XYZ file of C-alpha atoms in Angstrom:
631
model
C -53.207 -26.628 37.856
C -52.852 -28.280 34.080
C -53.607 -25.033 32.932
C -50.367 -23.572 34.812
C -48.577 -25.994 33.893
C -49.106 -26.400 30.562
C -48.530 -22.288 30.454
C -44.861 -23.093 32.258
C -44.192 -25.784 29.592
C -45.142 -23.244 26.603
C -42.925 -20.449 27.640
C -40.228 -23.097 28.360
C -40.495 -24.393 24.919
C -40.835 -20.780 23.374
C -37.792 -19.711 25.045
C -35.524 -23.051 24.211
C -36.592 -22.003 20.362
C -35.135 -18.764 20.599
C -32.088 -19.488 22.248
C -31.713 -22.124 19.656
C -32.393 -19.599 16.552
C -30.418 -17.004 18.329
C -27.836 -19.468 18.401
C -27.831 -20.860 14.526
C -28.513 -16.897 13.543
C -25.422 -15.841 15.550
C -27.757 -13.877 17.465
C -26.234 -14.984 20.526
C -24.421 -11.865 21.398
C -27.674 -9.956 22.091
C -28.887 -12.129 25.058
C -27.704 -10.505 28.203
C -25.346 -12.959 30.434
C -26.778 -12.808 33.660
C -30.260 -14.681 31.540
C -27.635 -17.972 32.229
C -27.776 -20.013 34.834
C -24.359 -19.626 36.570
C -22.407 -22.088 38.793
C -18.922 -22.670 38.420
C -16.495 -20.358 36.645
C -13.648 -20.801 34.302
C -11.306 -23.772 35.551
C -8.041 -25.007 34.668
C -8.539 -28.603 34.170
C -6.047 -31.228 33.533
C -5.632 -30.095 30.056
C -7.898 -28.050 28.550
C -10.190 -25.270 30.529
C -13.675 -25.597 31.454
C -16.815 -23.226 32.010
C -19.925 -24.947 33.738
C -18.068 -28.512 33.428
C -17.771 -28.094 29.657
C -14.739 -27.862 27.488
C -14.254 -24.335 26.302
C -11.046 -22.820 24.720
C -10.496 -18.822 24.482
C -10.176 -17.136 21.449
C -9.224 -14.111 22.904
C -8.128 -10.681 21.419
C -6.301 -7.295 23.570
C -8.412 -3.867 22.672
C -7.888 -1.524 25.339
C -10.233 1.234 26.020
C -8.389 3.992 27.474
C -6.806 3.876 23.332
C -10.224 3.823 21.779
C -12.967 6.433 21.657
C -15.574 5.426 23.350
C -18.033 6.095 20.554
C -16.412 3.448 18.699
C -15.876 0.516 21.472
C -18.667 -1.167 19.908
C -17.524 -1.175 16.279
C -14.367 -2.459 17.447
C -16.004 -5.322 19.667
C -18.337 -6.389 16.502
C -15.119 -6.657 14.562
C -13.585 -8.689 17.011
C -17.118 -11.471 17.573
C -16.906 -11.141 13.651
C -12.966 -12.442 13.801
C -14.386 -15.744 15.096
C -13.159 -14.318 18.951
C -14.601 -15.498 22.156
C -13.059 -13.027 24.708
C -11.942 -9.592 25.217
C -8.624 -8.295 27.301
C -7.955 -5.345 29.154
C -5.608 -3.756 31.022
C -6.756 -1.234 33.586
C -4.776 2.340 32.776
C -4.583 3.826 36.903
C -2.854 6.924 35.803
C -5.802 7.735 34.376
C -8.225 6.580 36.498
C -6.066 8.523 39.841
C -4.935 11.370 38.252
C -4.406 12.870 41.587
C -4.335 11.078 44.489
C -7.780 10.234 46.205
C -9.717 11.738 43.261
C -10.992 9.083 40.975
C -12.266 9.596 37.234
C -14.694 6.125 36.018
C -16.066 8.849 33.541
C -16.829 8.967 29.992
C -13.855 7.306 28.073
C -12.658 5.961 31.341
C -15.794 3.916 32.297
C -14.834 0.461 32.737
C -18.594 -0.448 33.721
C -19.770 0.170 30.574
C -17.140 -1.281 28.694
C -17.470 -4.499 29.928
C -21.143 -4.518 29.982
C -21.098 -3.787 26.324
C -18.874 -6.839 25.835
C -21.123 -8.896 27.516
C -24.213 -7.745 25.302
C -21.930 -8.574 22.153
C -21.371 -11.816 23.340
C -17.670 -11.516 24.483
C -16.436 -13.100 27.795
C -13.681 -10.962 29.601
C -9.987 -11.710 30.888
C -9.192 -8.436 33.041
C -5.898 -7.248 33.304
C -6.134 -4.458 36.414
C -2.539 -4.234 37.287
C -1.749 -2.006 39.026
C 1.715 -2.200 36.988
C 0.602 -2.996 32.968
C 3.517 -2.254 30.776
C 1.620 -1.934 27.978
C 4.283 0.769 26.156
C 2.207 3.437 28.624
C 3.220 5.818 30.191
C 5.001 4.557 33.433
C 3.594 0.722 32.978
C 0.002 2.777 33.624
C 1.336 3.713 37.430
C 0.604 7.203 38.648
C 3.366 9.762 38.185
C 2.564 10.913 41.897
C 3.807 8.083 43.545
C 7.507 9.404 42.714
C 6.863 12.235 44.815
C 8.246 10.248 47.298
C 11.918 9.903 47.218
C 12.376 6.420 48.897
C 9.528 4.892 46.564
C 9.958 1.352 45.134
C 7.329 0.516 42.396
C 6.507 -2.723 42.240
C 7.055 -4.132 45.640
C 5.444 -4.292 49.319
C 7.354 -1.078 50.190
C 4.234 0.566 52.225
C 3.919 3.551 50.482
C 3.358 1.865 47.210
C 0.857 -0.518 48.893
C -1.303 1.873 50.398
C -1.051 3.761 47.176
C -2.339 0.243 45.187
C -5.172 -0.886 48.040
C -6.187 2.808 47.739
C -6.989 2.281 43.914
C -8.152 -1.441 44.088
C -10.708 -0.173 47.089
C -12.171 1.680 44.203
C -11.490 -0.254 40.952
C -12.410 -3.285 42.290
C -15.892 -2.659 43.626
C -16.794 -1.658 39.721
C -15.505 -4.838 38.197
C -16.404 -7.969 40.925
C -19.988 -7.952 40.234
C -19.609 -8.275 36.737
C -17.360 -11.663 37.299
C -19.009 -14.467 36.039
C -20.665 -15.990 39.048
C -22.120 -13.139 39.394
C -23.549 -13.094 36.387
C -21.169 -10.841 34.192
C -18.534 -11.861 31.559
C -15.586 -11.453 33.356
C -13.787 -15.295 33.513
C -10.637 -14.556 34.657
C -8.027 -11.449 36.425
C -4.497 -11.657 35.833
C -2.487 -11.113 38.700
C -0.043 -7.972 37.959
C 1.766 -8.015 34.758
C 4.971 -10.186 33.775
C 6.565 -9.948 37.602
C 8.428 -12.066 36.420
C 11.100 -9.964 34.351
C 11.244 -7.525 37.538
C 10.826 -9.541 40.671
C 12.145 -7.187 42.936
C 10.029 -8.203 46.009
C 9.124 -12.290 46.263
C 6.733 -11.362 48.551
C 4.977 -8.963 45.905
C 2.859 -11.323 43.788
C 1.502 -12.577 47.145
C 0.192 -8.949 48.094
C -1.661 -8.281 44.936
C -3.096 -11.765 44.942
C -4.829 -11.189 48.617
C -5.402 -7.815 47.254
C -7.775 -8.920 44.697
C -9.805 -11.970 46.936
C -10.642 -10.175 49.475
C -12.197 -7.469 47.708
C -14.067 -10.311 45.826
C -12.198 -11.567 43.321
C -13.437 -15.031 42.863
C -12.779 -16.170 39.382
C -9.308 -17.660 37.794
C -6.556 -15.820 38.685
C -3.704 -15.963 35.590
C 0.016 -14.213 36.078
C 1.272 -13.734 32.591
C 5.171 -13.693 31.511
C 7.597 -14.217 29.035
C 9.932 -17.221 28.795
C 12.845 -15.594 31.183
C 10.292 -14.697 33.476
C 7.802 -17.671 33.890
C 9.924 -18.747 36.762
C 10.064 -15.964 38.511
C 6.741 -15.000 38.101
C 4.457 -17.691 38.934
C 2.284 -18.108 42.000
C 0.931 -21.204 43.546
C -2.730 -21.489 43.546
C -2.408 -19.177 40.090
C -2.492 -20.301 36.251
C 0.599 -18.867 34.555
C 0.484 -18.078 30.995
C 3.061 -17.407 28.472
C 3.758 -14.315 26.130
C 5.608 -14.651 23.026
C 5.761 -13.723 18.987
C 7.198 -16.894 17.461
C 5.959 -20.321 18.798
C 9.814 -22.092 19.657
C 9.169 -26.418 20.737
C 10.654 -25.730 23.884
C 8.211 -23.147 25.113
C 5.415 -25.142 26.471
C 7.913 -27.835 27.705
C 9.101 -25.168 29.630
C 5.453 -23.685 31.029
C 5.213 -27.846 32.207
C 7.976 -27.366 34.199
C 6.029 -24.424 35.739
C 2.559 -26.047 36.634
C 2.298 -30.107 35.417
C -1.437 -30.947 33.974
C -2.905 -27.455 33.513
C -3.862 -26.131 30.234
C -1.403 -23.840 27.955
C -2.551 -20.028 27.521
C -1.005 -17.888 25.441
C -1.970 -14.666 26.948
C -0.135 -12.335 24.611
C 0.483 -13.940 21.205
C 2.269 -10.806 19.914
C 0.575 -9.976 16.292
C 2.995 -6.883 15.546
C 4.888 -4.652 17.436
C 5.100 -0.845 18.617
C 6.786 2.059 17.030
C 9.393 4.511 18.343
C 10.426 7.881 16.793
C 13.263 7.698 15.099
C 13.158 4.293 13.572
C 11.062 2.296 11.692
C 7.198 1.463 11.576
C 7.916 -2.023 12.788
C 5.708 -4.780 10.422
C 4.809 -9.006 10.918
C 4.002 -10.718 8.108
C 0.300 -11.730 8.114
C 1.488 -15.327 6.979
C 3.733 -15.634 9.462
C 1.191 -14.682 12.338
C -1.909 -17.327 10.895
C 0.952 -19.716 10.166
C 1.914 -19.966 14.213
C -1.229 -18.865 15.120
C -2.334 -21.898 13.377
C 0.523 -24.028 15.526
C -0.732 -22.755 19.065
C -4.600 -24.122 17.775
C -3.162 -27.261 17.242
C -1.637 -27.663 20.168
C -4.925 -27.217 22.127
C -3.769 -24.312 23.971
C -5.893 -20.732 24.041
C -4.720 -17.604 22.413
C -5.238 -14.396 23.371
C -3.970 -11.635 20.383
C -2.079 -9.084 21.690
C -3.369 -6.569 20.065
C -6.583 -7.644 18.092
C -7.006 -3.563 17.592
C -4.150 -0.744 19.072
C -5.689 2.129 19.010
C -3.515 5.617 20.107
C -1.433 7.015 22.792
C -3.349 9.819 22.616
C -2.165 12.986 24.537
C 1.291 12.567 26.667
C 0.379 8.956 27.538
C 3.115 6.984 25.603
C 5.705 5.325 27.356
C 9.488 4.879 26.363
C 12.048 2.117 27.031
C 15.546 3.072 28.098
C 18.237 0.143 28.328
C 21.231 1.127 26.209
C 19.566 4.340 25.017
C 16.411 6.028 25.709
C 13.556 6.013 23.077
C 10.458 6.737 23.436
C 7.268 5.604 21.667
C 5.275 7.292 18.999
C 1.975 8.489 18.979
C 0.246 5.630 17.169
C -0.259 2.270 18.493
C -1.484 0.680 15.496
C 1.224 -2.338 16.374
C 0.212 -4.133 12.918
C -2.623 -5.473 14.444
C -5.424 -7.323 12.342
C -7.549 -3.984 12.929
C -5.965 -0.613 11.916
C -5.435 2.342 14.513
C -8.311 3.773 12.888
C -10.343 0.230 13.327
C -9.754 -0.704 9.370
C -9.510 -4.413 8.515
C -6.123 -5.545 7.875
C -5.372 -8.633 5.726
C -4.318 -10.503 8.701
C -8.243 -10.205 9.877
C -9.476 -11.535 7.090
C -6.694 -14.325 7.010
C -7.390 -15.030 11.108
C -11.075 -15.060 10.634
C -10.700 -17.839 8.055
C -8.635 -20.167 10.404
C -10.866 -19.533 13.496
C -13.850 -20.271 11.439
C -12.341 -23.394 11.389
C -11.946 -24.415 14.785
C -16.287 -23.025 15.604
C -19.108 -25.067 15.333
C -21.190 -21.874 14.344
C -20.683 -19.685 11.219
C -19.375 -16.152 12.184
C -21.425 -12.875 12.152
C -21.106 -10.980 9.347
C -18.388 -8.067 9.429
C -19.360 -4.735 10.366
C -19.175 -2.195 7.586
C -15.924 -0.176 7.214
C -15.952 3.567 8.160
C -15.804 5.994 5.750
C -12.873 8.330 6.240
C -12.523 12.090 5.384
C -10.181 13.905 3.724
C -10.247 17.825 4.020
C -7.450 19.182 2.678
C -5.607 21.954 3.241
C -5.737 23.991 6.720
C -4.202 27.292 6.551
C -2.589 28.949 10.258
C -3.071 32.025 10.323
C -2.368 32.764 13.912
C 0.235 32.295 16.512
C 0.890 33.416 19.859
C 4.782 32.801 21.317
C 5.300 31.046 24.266
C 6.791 33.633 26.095
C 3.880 35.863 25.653
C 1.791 33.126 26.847
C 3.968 32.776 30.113
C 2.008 36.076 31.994
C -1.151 34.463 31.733
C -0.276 31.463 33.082
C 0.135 30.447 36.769
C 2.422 32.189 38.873
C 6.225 30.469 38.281
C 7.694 28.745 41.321
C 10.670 29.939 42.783
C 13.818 27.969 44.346
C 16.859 28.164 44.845
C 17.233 24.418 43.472
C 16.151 23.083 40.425
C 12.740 20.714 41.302
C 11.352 17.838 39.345
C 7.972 18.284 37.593
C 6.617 15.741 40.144
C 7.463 17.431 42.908
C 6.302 20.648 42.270
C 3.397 22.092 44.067
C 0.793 22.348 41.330
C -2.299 19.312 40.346
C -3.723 19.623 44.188
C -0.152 19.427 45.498
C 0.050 15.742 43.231
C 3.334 17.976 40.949
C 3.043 17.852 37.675
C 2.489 14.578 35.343
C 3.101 15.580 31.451
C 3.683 17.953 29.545
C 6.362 20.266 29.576
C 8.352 22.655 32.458
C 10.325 25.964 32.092
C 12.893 26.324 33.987
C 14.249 30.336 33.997
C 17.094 31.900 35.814
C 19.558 34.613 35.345
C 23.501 34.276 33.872
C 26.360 36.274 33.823
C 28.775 35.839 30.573
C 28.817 32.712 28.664
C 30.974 29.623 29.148
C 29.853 25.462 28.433
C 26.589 24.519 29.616
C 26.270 20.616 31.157
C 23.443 19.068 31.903
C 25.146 16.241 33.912
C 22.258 13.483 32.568
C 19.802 15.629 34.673
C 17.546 17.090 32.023
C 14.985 14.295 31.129
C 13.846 14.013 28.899
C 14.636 16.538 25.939
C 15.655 20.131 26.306
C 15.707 23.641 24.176
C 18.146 26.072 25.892
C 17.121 29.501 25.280
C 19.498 33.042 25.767
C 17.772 36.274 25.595
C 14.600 34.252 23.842
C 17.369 32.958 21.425
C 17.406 29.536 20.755
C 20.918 28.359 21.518
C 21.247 24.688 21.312
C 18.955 21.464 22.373
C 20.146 18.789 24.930
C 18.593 15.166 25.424
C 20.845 11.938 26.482
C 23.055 11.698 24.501
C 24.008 15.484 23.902
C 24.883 16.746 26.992
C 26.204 19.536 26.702
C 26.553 22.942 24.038
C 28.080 26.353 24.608
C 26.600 29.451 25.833
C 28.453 32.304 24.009
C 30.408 34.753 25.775
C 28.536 38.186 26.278
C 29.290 40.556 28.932
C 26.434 41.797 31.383
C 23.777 39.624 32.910
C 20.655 37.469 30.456
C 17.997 35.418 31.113
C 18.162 31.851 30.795
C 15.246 29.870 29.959
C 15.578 25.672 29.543
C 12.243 24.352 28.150
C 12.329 20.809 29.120
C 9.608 17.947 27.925
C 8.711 14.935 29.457
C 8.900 12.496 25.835
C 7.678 9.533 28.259
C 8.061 7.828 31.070
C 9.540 4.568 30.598
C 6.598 1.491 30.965
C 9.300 -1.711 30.912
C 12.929 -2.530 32.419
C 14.787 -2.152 35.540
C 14.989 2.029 35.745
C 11.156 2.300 36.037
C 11.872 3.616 39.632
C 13.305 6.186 38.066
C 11.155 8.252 36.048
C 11.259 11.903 37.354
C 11.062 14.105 34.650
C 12.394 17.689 34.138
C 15.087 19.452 35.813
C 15.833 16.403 38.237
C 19.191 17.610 39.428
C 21.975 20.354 39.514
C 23.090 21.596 36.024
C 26.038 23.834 35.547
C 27.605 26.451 33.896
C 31.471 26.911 34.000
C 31.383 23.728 35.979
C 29.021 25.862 38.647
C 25.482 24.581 39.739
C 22.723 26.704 38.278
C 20.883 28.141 40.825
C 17.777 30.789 42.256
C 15.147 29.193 39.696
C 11.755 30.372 38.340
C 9.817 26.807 37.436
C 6.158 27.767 34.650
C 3.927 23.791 35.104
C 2.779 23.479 31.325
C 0.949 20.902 31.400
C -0.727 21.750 28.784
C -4.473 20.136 29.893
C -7.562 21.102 28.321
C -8.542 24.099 30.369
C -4.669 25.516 29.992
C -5.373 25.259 26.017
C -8.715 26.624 26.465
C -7.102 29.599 28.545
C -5.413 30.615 25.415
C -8.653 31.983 24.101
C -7.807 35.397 25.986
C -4.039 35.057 24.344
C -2.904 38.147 21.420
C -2.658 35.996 19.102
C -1.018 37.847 15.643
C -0.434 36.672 12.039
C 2.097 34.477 11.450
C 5.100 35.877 10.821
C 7.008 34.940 7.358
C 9.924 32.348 9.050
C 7.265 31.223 12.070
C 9.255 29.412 14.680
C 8.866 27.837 18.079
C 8.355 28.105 20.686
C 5.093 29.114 20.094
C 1.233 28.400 19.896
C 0.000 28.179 16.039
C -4.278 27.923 15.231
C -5.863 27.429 12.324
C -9.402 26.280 11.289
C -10.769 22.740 10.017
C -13.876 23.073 8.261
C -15.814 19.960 8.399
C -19.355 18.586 6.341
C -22.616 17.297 7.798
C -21.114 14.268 9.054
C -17.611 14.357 10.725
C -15.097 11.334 9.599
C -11.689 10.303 10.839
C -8.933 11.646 9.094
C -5.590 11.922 9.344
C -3.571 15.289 9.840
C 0.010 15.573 8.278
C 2.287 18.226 9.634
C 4.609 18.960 6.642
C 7.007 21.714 7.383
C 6.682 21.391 11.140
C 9.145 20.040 13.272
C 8.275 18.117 16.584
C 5.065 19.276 19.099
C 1.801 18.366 19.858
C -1.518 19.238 17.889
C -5.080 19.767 19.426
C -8.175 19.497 18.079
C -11.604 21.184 19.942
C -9.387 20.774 22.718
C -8.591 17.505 22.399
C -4.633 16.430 22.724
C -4.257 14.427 19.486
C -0.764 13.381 20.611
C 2.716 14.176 19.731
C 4.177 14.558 16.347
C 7.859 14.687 15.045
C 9.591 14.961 11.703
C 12.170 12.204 12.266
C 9.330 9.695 11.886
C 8.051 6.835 11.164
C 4.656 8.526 11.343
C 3.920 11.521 9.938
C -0.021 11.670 10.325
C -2.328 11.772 13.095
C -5.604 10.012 13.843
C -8.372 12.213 14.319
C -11.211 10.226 15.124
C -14.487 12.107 13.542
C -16.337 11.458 17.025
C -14.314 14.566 18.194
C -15.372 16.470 15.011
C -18.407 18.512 14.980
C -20.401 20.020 11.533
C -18.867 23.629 10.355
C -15.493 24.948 12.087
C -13.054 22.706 14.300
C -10.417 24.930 16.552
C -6.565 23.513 15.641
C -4.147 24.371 18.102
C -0.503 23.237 17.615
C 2.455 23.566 19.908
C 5.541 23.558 18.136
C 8.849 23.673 19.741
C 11.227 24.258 16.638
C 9.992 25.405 13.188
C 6.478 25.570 11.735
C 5.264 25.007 8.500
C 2.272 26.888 7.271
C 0.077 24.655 6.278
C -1.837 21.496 7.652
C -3.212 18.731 5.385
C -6.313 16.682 5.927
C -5.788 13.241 4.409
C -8.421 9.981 4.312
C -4.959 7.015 4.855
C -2.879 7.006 7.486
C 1.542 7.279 6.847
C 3.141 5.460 9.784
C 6.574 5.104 7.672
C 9.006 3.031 6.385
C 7.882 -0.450 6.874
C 10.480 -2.854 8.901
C 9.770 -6.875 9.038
C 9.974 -7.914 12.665
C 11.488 -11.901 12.199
């Protein structure tokens, strides 16, 4: 029996000197969670928060993985446990997750399990962020464009057919994320309840619904709502911690957030380190001083921070969103928002400068900082071939035909789900000429074709051009893209894209319509492997399907792809939609992350709508454009 016991004793003792080397070594991040003895979760004392009865204070940082390849979610996590961080945020992206109704993808770069397991085996607790509304400058606030298929739909609310659309996802998203909660031995400490209600509150019964949504299918740690300061009111929930977003720390702010909840501690669950971009301004810029400085402020105060972003990532694809109060706009490809990690995961000087002052506030020294990745730059890329659009079009689907025009959402393509990106031709047949109106019914931007002639483009605010008068009978063909759905404001209910109402000619209503879905997916660029595709012609324009090869060494590196000469489209790689691209700026490269790279020849395909250039250029730095200082 002394024998045994002595034996228990030895292994106790061997393991307490690990954890405690482990622990001086910053080792830490290696031992699995679930090795701790777990009891009660994260709490919102009377002033600060505590985890097993002890004082703890997140350090948190926003990286969300649906904008990061999944080869490099690790990298990125390092960085972040190297920034002197505690916790990682995430918002759930359902659009992608439901691209069709009742058909779920958890999948590859979509597979939330893994994602948060690896964060947990890095050492990083977890605040998730599941919606189902996210904002988040994605498309639609990350809500599924096939809920507008129904015409009465009211995002946002109890209206039945969006809660039967949101218990539908949460029966399946939830499942994959409540046994990794932390009394269950996983990292995740606390699920915010929706996402800043409070600047929308249509429905006071809403905030209610998602909140018995998420406990009874096992939500049991700290539930969080998160707004800014005009919505706090609004969007707080009794029996849930609200938090508060903002850029610069004003006195009044957590006087205000007492008002909301007395004797709870102050989160700042989006400290906003830089900002997003939108074509046809500037690449928006906050001073790294400026950030540590009220950074700094919010440490002293004793509150938690939570970065917002730590790292941005892309919008890869179709998947940025827009905002439309005044004017629409919608948002560029890159999300690099300034953040203290590049686009391409590159430290910033705000990392260094944030890593300094949280070393400050942690008992332990910080992990060293993983190397930086070499990037690649591979010059020139001559196209050679093209393929026009309207040779494409008898290879594709059959066209739709109505006498009214339909909305991309509504048509009957993507399982009967309509159609979610991309772009839709609408075709029909005119007599003579007179002024073309689109009556604010084209969304979001439109080229208006005669005869396969270009005449004019229409978007919101140019309305309207004129058709020239010929006599006889033409075709009329108006190639209309969805630029974004917008992700924040009061017209998010109304989103449909494409033709999403009568447009006329003479002050007639257009009608007897052929409708071509390009969605442009993988498998429709991959079906333009059978295409005749020809040289490119001396003045190559749009629109019209351009390919070219990117010859790449032993081992692929990001790079960055500038389109010089081209006008606005959308550039794939291997298949892979790299995003959109347009020559009013601020960017003018693209990430291409060498994980989507293989050794030898790389496939290029670009869509451009306008004018081509001949030429693509590989570069190793990114140009997001002329720099504006957010105050």
């Amino acid at each position: 029996m002394r024998r045994e016991q002595r034996r228990r004793l030895g292994a106790f003792l061997l393991l307490l000197l690990g954890v405690v080397l482990l622990r001086r070594y910053n080792w830490i991040e290696f031992i699995p969670f679930k090795m701790w003895n777990r009891g009660i979760g994260l709490q919102a004392g009377e002033s600060m928060f505590e985890l097993e009865g002890r004082p703890f204070r997140i350090f948190g940082g926003s990286m969300h993985y649906f904008r990061v390849p999944r080869d490099y979610w690790r990298d990125r996590m390092l960085k972040m446990k190297a920034c002197g961080l505690n916790t990682l945020t995430t918002y759930v992206a359902w659009n992608l997750h439901e691209p069709t109704r009742g058909k779920f993808d958890f999948s590859g770069n979509l597979d939330i399990e893994a994602f948060v397991k690896m964060a947990a085996d890095i050492g990083l607790w977890v605040i998730m962020r599941p919606g189902p509304y996210i904002c988040a400058e994605w498309d639609l606030g990350g809500l599924p464009s096939w809920l507008l298929r129904d015409k009465n739909m009211q995002l946002r609310t109890t209206y039945k057919g969006f809660t039967e659309a949101t218990d539908g996802f949460f029966d399946k998203l939830i499942p994959k994320l409540a046994h990794l909660q932390y009394q269950k031995g996983g990292p995740i400490i606390a699920v915010q309840v929706e996402n800043e209600y409070g600047s929308y509150a249509k429905d006071p019964n809403y905030l209610d619904y998602v909140k018995t949504a998420l406990l009874k299918r096992g939500i049991v740690e700290l539930l969080v709502t998160s707004d800014n300061k005009d919505g706090l009111s609004s969007g707080s929930l009794e029996g849930v911690l609200a938090t508060i977003n903002f850029q610069k720390l004003e006195p009044v702010l957590f006087s205000y957030l007492d008002t909301i909840q007395t004797k709870k501690p102050k989160m700042v669950m989006e400290y906003w380190t830089g900002w997003f971009d939108q074509w046809g301004s500037d690449h928006h810029v906050f001073d790294a001083d400026m950030v540590v400085e009220t950074v700094q402020e919010i440490l002293k105060s004793g509150a938690s921070i939570n970065l917002y972003m730590f790292h941005g990532g892309t919008n890869f694809g179709f998947m940025n969103g827009a905002l439309h109060f005044i004017e629409y706009k919608a948002d560029v490809t890159s999300y690099d928002y300034d953040a203290p990690l590049t686009e391409a995961g590159d430290y910033t000087s705000k990392y260094y400068k944030l890593r300094d002052l949280f070393s400050k506030f942690i008992e332990e020294p910080l992990p060293i900082p993983p190397s930086v990745m070499t990037k690649g730059s591979y010059g020139m890329v001559q196209i050679k071939q093209y393929v026009s659009l309207w040779d494409v079009l008898q290879s594709t689907e059959e066209p739709f035909k109505t006498v009214e025009p339909i909305n991309m959402e509504n048509l009957s393509v993507n399982d009967d789900n309509g159609q979610s990106y991309g772009y839709t031709l609408y075709e029909t047949v005119i007599f003579g000429g007179g002024q073309f109106h689109s009556q604010g019914n084209i969304r979001d931007r439109a080229q208006v074709f005669v005869s396969n002639q270009l005449v004019g483009s229409i978007d919101f605010q140019n309305l309207e051009l004129n058709i020239a008068e010929v006599p006889g009978y033409r075709k009329l063909r108006i190639l209309i893209e969805n630029c974004g759905r917008v992700n924040y404001g009061p017209k998010l209910n109304n989103q449909r894209k494409g033709m999403v109402g009568d447009v006329l000619l003479r002050s007639a209503p257009l009608r007897n319509f052929k409708i071509y879905s390009l969605d442009m997916k993988k498998s429709f660029i991959e079906s333009l492997q059978v295409a005749q595709w020809n040289d490119v012609p001396d003045e190559p324009e749009g629109p019209a399907f351009f390919r070219g090869t990117l010859r790449v060494g032993f081992m692929p590196l990001d790079t960055f792809l500038k389109l010089e000469g081209w006008e606005k489209g959308v550039i794939f790689v291997n298949g892979q939609n790299l995003g959109r691209y347009w020559n009013i700026g601020p960017q003018s490269t693209l990430y291409l992350p060498g994980t989507w790279l293989h050794p030898g020849e790389n496939e290029i395909i670009i869509f451009e709508q306008y004018r081509a250039g001949r030429l693509l250029q590989s570069m190793d730095v990114p140009l997001l454009g002329k720099t504006l200082y957010v105050d």
